[in-house]
mmCIF file of C-alpha atoms in Angstrom:
data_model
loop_
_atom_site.group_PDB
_atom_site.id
_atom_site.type_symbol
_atom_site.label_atom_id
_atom_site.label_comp_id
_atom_site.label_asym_id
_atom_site.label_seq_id
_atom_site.Cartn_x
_atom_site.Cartn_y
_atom_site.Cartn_z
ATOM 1 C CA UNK A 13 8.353 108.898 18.735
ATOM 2 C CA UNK A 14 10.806 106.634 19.114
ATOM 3 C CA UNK A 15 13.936 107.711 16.739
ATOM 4 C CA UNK A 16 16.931 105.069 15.961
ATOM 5 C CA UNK A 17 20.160 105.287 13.692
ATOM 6 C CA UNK A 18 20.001 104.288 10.413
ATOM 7 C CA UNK A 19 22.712 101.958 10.936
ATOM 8 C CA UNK A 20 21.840 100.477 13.965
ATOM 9 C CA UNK A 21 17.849 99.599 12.762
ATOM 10 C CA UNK A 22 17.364 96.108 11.757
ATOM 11 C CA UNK A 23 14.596 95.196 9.257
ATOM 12 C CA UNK A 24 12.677 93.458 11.889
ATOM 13 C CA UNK A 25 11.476 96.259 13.700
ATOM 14 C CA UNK A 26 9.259 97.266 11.289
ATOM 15 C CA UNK A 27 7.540 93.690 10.978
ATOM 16 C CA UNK A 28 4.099 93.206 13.077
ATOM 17 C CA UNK A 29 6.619 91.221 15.716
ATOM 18 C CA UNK A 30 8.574 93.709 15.826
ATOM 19 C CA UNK A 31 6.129 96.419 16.289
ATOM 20 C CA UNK A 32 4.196 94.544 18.605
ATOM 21 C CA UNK A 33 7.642 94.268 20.619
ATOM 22 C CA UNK A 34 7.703 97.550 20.894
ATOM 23 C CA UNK A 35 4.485 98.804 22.352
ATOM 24 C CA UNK A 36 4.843 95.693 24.674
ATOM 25 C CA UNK A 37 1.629 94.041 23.949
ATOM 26 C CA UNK A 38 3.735 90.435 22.938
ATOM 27 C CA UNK A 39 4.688 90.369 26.647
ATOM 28 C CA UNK A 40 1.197 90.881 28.142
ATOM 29 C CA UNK A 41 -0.643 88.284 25.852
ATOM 30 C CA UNK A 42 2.195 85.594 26.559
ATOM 31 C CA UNK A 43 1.541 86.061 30.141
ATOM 32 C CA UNK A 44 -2.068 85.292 29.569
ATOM 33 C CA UNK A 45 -1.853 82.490 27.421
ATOM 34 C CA UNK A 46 0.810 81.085 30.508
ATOM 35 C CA UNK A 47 -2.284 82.351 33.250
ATOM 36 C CA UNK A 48 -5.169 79.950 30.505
ATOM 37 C CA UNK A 49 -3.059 77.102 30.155
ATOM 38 C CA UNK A 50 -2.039 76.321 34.006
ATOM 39 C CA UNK A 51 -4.136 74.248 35.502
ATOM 40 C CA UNK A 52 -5.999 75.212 38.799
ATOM 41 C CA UNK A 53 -3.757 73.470 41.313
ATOM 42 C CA UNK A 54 -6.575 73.728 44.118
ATOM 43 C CA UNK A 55 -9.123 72.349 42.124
ATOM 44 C CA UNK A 56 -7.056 68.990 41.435
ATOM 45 C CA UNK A 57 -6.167 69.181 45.308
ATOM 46 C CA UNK A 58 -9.558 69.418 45.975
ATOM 47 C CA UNK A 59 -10.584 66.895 43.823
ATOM 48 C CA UNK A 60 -7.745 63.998 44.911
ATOM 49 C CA UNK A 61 -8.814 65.176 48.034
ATOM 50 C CA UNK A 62 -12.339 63.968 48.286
ATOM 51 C CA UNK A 63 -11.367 60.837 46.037
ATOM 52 C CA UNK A 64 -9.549 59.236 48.121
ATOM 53 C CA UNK A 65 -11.384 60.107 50.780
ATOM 54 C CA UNK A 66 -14.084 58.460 49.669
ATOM 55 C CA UNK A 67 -11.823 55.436 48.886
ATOM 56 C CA UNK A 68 -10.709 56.112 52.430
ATOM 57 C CA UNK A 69 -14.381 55.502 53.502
ATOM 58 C CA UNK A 70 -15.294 52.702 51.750
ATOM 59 C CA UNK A 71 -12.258 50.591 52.803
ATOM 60 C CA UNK A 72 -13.681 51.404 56.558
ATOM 61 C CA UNK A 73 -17.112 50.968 55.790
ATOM 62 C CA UNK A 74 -17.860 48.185 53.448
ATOM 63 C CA UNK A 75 -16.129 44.768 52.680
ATOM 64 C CA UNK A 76 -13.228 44.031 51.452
ATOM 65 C CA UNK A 77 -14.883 42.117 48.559
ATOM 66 C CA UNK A 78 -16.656 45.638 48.195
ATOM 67 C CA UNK A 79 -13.676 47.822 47.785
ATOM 68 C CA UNK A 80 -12.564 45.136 45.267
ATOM 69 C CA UNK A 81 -15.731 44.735 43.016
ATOM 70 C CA UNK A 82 -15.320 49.188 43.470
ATOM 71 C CA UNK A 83 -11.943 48.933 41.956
ATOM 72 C CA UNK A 84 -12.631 46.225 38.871
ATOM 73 C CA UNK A 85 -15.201 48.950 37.925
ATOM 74 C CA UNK A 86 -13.541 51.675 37.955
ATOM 75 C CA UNK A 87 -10.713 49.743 35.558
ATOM 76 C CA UNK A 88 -13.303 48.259 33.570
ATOM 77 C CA UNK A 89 -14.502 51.961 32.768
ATOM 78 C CA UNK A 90 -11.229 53.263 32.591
ATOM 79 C CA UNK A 91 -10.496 50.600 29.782
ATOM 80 C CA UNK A 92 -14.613 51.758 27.945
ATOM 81 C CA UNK A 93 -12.766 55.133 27.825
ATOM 82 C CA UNK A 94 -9.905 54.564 26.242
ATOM 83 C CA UNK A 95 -11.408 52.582 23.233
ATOM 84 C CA UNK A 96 -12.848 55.848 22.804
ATOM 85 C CA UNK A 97 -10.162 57.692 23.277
ATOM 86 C CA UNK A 98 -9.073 59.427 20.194
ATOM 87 C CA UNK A 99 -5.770 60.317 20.613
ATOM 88 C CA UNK A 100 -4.675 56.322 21.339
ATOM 89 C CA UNK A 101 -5.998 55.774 18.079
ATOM 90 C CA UNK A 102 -4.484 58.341 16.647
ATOM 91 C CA UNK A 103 -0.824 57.055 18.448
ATOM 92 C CA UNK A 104 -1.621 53.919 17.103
ATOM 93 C CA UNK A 105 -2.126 55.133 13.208
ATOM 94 C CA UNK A 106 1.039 57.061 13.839
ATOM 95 C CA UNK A 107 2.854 53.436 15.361
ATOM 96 C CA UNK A 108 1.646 51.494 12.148
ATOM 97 C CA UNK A 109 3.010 54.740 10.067
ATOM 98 C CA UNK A 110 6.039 54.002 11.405
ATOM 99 C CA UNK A 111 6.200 50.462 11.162
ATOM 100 C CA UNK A 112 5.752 50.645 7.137
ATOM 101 C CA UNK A 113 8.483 52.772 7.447
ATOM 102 C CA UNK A 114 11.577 50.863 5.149
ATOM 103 C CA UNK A 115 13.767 48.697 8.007
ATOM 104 C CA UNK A 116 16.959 47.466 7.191
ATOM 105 C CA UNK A 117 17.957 43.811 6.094
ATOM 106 C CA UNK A 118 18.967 42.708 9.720
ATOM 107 C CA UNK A 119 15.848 43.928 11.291
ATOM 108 C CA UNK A 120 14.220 42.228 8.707
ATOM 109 C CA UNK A 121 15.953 39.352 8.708
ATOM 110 C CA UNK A 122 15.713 39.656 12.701
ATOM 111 C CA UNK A 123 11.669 40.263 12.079
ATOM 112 C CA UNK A 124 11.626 36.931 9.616
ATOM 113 C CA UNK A 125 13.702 34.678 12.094
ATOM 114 C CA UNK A 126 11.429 35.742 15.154
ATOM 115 C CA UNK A 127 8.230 35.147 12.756
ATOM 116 C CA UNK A 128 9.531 31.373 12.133
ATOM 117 C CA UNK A 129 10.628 30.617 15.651
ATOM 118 C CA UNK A 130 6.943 31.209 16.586
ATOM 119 C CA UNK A 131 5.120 29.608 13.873
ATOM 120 C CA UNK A 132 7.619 26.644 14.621
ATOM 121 C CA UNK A 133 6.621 27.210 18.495
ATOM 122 C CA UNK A 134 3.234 27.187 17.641
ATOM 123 C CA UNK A 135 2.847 24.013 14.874
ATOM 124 C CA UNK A 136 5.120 22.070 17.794
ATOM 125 C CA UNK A 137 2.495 22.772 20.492
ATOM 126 C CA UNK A 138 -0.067 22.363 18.073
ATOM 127 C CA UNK A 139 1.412 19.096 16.807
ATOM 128 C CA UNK A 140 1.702 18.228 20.539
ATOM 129 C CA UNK A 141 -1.964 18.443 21.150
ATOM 130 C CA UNK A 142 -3.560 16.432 17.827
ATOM 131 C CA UNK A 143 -0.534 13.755 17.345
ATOM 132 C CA UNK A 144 0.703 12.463 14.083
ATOM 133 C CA UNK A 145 -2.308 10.387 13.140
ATOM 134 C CA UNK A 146 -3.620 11.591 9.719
ATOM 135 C CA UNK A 147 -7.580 11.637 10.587
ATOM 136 C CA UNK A 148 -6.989 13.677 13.546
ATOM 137 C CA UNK A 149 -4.690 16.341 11.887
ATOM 138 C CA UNK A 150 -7.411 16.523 9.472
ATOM 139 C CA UNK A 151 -10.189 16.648 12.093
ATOM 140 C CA UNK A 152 -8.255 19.619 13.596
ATOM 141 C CA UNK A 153 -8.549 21.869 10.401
ATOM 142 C CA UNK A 154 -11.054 23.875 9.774
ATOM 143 C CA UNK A 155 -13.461 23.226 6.657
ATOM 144 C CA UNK A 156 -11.492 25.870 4.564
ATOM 145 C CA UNK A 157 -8.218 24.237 5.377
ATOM 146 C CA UNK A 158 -9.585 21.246 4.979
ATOM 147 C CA UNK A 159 -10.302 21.866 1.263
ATOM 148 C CA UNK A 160 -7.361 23.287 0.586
ATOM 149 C CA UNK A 161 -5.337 20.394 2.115
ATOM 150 C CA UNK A 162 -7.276 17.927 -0.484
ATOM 151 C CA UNK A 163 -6.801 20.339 -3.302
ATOM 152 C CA UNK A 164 -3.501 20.331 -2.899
ATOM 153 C CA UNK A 165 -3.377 16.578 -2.615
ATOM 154 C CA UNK A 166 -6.135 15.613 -5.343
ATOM 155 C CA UNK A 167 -5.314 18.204 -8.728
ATOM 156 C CA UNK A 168 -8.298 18.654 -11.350
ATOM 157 C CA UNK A 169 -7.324 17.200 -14.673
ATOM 158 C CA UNK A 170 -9.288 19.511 -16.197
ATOM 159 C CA UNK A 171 -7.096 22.219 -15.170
ATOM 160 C CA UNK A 172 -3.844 20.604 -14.777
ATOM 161 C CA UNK A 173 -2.373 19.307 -18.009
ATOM 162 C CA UNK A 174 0.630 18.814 -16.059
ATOM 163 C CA UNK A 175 -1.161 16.425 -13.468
ATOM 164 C CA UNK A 176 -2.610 14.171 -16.523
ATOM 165 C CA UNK A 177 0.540 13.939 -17.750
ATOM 166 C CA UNK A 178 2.564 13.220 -14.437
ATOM 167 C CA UNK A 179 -0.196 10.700 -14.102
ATOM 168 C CA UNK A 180 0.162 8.641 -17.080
ATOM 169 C CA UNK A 181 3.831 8.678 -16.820
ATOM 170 C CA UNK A 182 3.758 7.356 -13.598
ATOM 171 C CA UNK A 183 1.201 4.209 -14.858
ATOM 172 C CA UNK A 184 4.014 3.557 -17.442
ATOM 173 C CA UNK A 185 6.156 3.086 -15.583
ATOM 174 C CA UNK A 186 4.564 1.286 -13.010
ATOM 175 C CA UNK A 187 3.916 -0.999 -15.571
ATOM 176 C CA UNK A 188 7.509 -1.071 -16.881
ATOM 177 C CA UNK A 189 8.000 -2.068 -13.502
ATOM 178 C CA UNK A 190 5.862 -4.771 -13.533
ATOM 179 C CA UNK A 191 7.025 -6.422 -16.725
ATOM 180 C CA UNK A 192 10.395 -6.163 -16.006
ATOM 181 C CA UNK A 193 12.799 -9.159 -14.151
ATOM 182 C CA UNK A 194 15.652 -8.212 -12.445
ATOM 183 C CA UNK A 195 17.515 -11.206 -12.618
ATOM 184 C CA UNK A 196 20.147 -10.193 -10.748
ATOM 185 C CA UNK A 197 17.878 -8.908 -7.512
ATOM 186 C CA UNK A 198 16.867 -12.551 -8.115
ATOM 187 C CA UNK A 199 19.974 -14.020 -7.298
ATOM 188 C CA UNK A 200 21.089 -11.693 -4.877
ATOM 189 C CA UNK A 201 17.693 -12.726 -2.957
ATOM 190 C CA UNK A 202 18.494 -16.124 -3.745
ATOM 191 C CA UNK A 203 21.646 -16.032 -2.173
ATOM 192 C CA UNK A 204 20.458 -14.393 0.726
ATOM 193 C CA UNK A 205 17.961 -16.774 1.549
ATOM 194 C CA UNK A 206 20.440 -19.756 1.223
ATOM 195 C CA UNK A 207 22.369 -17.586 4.218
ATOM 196 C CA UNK A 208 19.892 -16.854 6.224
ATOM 197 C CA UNK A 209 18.924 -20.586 5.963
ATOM 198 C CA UNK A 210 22.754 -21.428 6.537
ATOM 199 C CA UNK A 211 22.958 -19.073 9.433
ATOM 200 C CA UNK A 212 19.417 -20.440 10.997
ATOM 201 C CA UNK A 213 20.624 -24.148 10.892
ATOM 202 C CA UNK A 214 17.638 -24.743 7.893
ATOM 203 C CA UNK A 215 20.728 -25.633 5.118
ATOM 204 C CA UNK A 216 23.960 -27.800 5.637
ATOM 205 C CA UNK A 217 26.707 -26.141 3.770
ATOM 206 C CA UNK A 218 30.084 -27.325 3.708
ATOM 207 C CA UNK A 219 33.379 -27.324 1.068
ATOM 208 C CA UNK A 220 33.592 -30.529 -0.875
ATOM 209 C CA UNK A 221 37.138 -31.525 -1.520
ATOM 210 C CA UNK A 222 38.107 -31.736 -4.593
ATOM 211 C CA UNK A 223 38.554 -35.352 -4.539
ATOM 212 C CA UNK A 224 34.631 -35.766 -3.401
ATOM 213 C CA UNK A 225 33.302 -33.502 -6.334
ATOM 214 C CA UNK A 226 33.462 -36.579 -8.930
ATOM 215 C CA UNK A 227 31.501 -38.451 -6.317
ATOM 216 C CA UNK A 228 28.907 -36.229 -5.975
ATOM 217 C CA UNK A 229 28.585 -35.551 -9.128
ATOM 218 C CA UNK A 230 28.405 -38.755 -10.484
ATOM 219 C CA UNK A 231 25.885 -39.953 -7.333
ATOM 220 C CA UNK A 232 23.751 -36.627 -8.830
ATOM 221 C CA UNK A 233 23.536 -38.152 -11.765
ATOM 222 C CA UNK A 234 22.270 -41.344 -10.735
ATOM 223 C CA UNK A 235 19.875 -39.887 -8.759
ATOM 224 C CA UNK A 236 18.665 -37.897 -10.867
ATOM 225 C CA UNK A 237 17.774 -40.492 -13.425
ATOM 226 C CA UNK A 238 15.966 -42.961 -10.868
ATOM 227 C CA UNK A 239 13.742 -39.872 -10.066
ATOM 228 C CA UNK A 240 13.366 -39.561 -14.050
ATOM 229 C CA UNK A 241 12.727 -43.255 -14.376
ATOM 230 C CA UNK A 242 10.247 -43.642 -11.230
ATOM 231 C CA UNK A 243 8.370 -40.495 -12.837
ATOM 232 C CA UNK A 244 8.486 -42.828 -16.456
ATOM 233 C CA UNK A 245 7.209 -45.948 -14.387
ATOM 234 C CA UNK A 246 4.220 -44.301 -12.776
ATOM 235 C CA UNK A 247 3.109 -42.860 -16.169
ATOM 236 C CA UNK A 248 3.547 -46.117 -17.996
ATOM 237 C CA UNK A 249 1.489 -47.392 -15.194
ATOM 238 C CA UNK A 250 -0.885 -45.006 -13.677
ATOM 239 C CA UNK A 251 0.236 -44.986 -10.280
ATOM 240 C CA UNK A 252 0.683 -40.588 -10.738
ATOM 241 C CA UNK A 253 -2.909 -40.548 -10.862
ATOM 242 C CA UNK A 254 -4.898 -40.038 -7.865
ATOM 243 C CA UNK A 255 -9.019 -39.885 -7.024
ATOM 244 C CA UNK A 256 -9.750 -37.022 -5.120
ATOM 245 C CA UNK A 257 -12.821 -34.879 -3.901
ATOM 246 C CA UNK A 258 -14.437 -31.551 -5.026
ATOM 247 C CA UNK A 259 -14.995 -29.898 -1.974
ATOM 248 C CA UNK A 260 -17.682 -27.833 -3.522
ATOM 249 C CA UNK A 261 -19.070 -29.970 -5.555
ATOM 250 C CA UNK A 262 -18.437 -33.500 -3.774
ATOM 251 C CA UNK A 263 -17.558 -34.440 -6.662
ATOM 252 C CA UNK A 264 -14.526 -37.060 -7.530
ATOM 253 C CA UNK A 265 -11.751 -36.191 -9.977
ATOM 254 C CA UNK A 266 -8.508 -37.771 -11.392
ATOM 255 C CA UNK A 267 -5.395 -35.865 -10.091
ATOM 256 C CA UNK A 268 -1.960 -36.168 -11.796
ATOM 257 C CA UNK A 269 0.406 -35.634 -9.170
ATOM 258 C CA UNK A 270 3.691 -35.149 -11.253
ATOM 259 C CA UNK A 271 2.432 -32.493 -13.527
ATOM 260 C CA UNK A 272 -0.326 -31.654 -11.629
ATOM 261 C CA UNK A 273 -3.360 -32.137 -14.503
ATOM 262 C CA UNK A 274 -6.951 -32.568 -13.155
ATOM 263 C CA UNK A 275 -9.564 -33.880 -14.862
ATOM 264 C CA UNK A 276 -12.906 -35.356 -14.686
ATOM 265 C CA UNK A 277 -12.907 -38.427 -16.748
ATOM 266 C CA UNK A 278 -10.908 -41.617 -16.092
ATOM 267 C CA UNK A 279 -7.257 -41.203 -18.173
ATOM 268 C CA UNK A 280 -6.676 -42.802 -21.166
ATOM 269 C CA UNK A 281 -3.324 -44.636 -19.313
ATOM 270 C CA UNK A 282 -5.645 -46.187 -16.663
ATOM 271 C CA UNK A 283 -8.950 -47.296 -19.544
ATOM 272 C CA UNK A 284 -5.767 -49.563 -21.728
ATOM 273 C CA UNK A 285 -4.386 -51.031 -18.490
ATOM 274 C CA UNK A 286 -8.311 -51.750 -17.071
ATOM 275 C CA UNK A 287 -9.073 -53.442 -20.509
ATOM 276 C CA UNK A 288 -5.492 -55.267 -20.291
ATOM 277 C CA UNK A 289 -6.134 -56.571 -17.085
ATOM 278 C CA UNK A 290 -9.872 -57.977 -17.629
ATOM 279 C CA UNK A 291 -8.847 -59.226 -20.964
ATOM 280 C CA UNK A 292 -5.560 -61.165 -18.916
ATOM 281 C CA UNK A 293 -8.503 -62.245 -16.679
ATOM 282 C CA UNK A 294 -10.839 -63.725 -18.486
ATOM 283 C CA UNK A 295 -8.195 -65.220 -21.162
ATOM 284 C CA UNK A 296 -8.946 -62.637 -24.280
ATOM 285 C CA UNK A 297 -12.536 -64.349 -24.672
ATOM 286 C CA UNK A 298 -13.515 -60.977 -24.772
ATOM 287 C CA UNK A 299 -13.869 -61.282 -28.735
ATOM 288 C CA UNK A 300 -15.838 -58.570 -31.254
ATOM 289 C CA UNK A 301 -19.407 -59.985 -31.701
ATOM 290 C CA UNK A 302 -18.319 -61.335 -35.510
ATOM 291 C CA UNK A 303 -16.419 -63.973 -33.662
ATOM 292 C CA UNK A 304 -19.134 -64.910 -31.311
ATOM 293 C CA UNK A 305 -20.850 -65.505 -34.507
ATOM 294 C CA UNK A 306 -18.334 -67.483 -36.394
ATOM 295 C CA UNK A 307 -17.925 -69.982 -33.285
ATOM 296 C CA UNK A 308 -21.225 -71.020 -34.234
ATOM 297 C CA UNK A 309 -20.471 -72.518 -37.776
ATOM 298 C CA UNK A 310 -18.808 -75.170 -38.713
ATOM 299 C CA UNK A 311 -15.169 -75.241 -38.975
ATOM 300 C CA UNK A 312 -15.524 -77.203 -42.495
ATOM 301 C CA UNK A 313 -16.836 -76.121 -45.216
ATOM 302 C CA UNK A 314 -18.987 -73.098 -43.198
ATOM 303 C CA UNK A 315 -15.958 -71.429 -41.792
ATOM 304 C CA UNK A 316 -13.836 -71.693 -44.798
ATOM 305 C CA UNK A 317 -16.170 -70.002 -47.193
ATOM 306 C CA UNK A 318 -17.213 -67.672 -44.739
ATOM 307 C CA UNK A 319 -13.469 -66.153 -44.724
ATOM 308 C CA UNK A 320 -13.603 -65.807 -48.267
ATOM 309 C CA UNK A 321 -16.312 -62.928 -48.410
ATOM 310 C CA UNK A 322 -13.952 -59.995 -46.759
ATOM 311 C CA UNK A 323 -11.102 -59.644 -44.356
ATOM 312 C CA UNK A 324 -12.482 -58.921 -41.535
ATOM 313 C CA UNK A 325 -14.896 -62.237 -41.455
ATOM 314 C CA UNK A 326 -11.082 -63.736 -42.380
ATOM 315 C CA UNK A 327 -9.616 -62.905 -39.027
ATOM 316 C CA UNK A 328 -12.734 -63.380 -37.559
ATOM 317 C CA UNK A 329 -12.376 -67.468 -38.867
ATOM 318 C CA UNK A 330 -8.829 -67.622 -38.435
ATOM 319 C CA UNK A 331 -9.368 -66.779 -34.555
ATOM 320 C CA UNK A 332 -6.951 -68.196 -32.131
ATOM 321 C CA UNK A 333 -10.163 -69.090 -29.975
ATOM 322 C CA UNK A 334 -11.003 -71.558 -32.757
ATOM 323 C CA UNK A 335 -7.221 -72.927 -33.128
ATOM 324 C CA UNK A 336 -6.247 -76.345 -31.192
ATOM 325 C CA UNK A 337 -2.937 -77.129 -30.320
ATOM 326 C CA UNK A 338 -2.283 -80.995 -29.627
ATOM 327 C CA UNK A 339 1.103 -81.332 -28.381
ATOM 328 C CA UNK A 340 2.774 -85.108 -28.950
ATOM 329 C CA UNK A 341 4.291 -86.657 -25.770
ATOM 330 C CA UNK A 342 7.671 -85.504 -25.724
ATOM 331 C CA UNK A 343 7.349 -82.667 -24.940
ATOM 332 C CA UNK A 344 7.064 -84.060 -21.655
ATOM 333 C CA UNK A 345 4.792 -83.843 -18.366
ATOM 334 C CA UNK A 346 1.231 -81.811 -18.899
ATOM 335 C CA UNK A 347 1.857 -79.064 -16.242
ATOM 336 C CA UNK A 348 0.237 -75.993 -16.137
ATOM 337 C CA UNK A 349 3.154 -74.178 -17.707
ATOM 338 C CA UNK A 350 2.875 -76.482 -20.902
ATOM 339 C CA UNK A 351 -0.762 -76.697 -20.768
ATOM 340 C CA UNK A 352 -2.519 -72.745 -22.162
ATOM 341 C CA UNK A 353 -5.512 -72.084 -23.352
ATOM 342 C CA UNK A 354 -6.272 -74.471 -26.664
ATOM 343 C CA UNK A 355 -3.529 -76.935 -25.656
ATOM 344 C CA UNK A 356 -4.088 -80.502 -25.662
ATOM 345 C CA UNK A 357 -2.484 -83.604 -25.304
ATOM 346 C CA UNK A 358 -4.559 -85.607 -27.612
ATOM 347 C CA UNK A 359 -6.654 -85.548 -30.654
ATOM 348 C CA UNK A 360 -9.416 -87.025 -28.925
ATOM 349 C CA UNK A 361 -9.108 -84.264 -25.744
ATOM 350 C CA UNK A 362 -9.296 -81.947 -28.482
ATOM 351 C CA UNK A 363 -12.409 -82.701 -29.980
ATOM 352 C CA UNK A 364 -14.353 -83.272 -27.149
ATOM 353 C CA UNK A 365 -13.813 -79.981 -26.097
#
């Protein structure tokens, strides 16, 4: 047995490890565990060995395009195997573990900047590709995009109080708009079109003198009422009406072209002056049929008595048709100026007629 001081015994000697330690079997199992887990050196040398080899072989036997297609397999089957691999999944759980670790605000900030920069780089080449026309941005999109482009653009009333509202706000004032005159935009469009016209050659502007402004104005003025009294003359005498034709219908109309009236019947202006002028033309015989009738009686007592029953057969007697006017002879010459209707120069001319 194995005897120690009590001072110089520590309390680990009497643990397993200790023990253990002491018999020496900690020594003989670590050198076996060191034996297990080399690997066999000449089995690996043996096995690159006859790999390459092989490889060795093929490259002198077959094709170049041989040793190729040889090599694409053995990546391609290299790649099979590590899909399956468990332990790169398990490095990549571990990598994702430590990417929802907490970073710091500049590698965020550094994370968020490199984020933009390629959905900017991406939207730019993307933008590149499809244009800026509006049909093909939308061709581009796929159906779910699609509908949530026009969902954003068209909102439900139903659902959006705020849309119905935004919507009739914007009709008032559109009509507002509308309704309103901006006198002053008028003018300042005014204005602009007078320069424009000035600067074209269109409008003649100069300075008037002082001296020339009573001129002008007073040449204005006179101008301004022969236009108002030529406008007064063709009313009084027809001349602003014109006959012109439907061109849909073929049909002919009366056109005013001072105020610009249409109308289909003749104006009343131009039915006074047509009666005036056949009534100048044929000498007023153009008499109501109660004097065609009364030129058939007698002057004396027929006529008389007739003009006693009413007024109207009174005017009717008391005609000017039935009136002669014998003029004496000193009242000169019988000319045509002298000589009307009804005039005569004797009693006997008069009666025979």
């Amino acid at each position: 047995a194995r005897m120690s001081a009590p001072d110089t015994t520590s309390p680990d000697v009497y643990s397993r490890s200790g023990l253990q330690s002491i018999l020496g079997l900690s020594e003989k199992k670590e050198d076996a565990e060191e034996k297990a887990s080399e690997p066999n050196e000449d089995e690996e040398q043996e096995k690159d060995m006859t790999t390459e080899q092989m490889e060795s072989a093929m490259t002198e036997l077959e094709d170049k395009d041989d040793v190729q297609a040889l090599r694409g397999a053995r990546k391609e089957a290299a790649e099979e195997l590590k899909e399956f691999d468990e332990t790169v999944e398990i490095k990549k759980e571990e990598g994702d573990d430590e990417d929802l670790e907490p970073k710091n605000e500049s590698d965020r900030e550094k994370d968020e900047k490199a984020e933009r920069e390629a959905l900017e780089k991406e939207f730019a080449a993307w933008q590149t590709e499809v244009g800026m026309d509006n049909e093909a941005i939308e061709a581009s999109l796929s159906p779910v995009e699609r509908y949530g482009l026009h969902l954003r653009e068209d909102v439900d009333p139903f659902y959006s109080l705020y849309a119905v509202l935004e919507y009739n706000r914007k009709m008032d004032e559109a009509e507002e708009a509308e309704n309103e005159i901006d006198i002053d935009a008028i003018e300042a469009e005014k204005a602009e079109d007078e320069r424009r016209a000035a600067m074209d050659g269109d409008l003649l502007v100069t300075d008037l003198m002082p001296e020339e402004l009573v001129r002008q104005r007073n040449l204005f003025q006179r101008e301004r009422a022969r236009v108002k009294a030529s406008m007064k003359r063709r009313q009084m005498t027809g001349e602003n009406w014109e006959i012109r034709v439907d061109q849909q219908h073929h049909s002919s109309f009366y056109y005013n072209v001072d105020t610009g009236e249409a109308r289909w019947d003749k104006p009343p202006v131009l039915l006074e002056l047509e009666s005036f002028n056949r009534a100048s033309t044929v000498g007023w015989s153009m008499l109501p049929s109660l004097v065609n009738v009364m030129s058939f009686l007698e002057p004396y007592p027929e006529r008389m008595k007739a003009a006693l029953v009413c007024g109207q057969w009174k005017k009717a007697a008391f005609d000017p048709s039935f009136v002669r006017h014998v003029y004496p002879v000193e009242m000169g010459a019988a000319t045509r100026s002298t000589m009307h209707r009804n005039h005569y120069r004797s009693l006997a001319d008069a009666l025979i007629q």
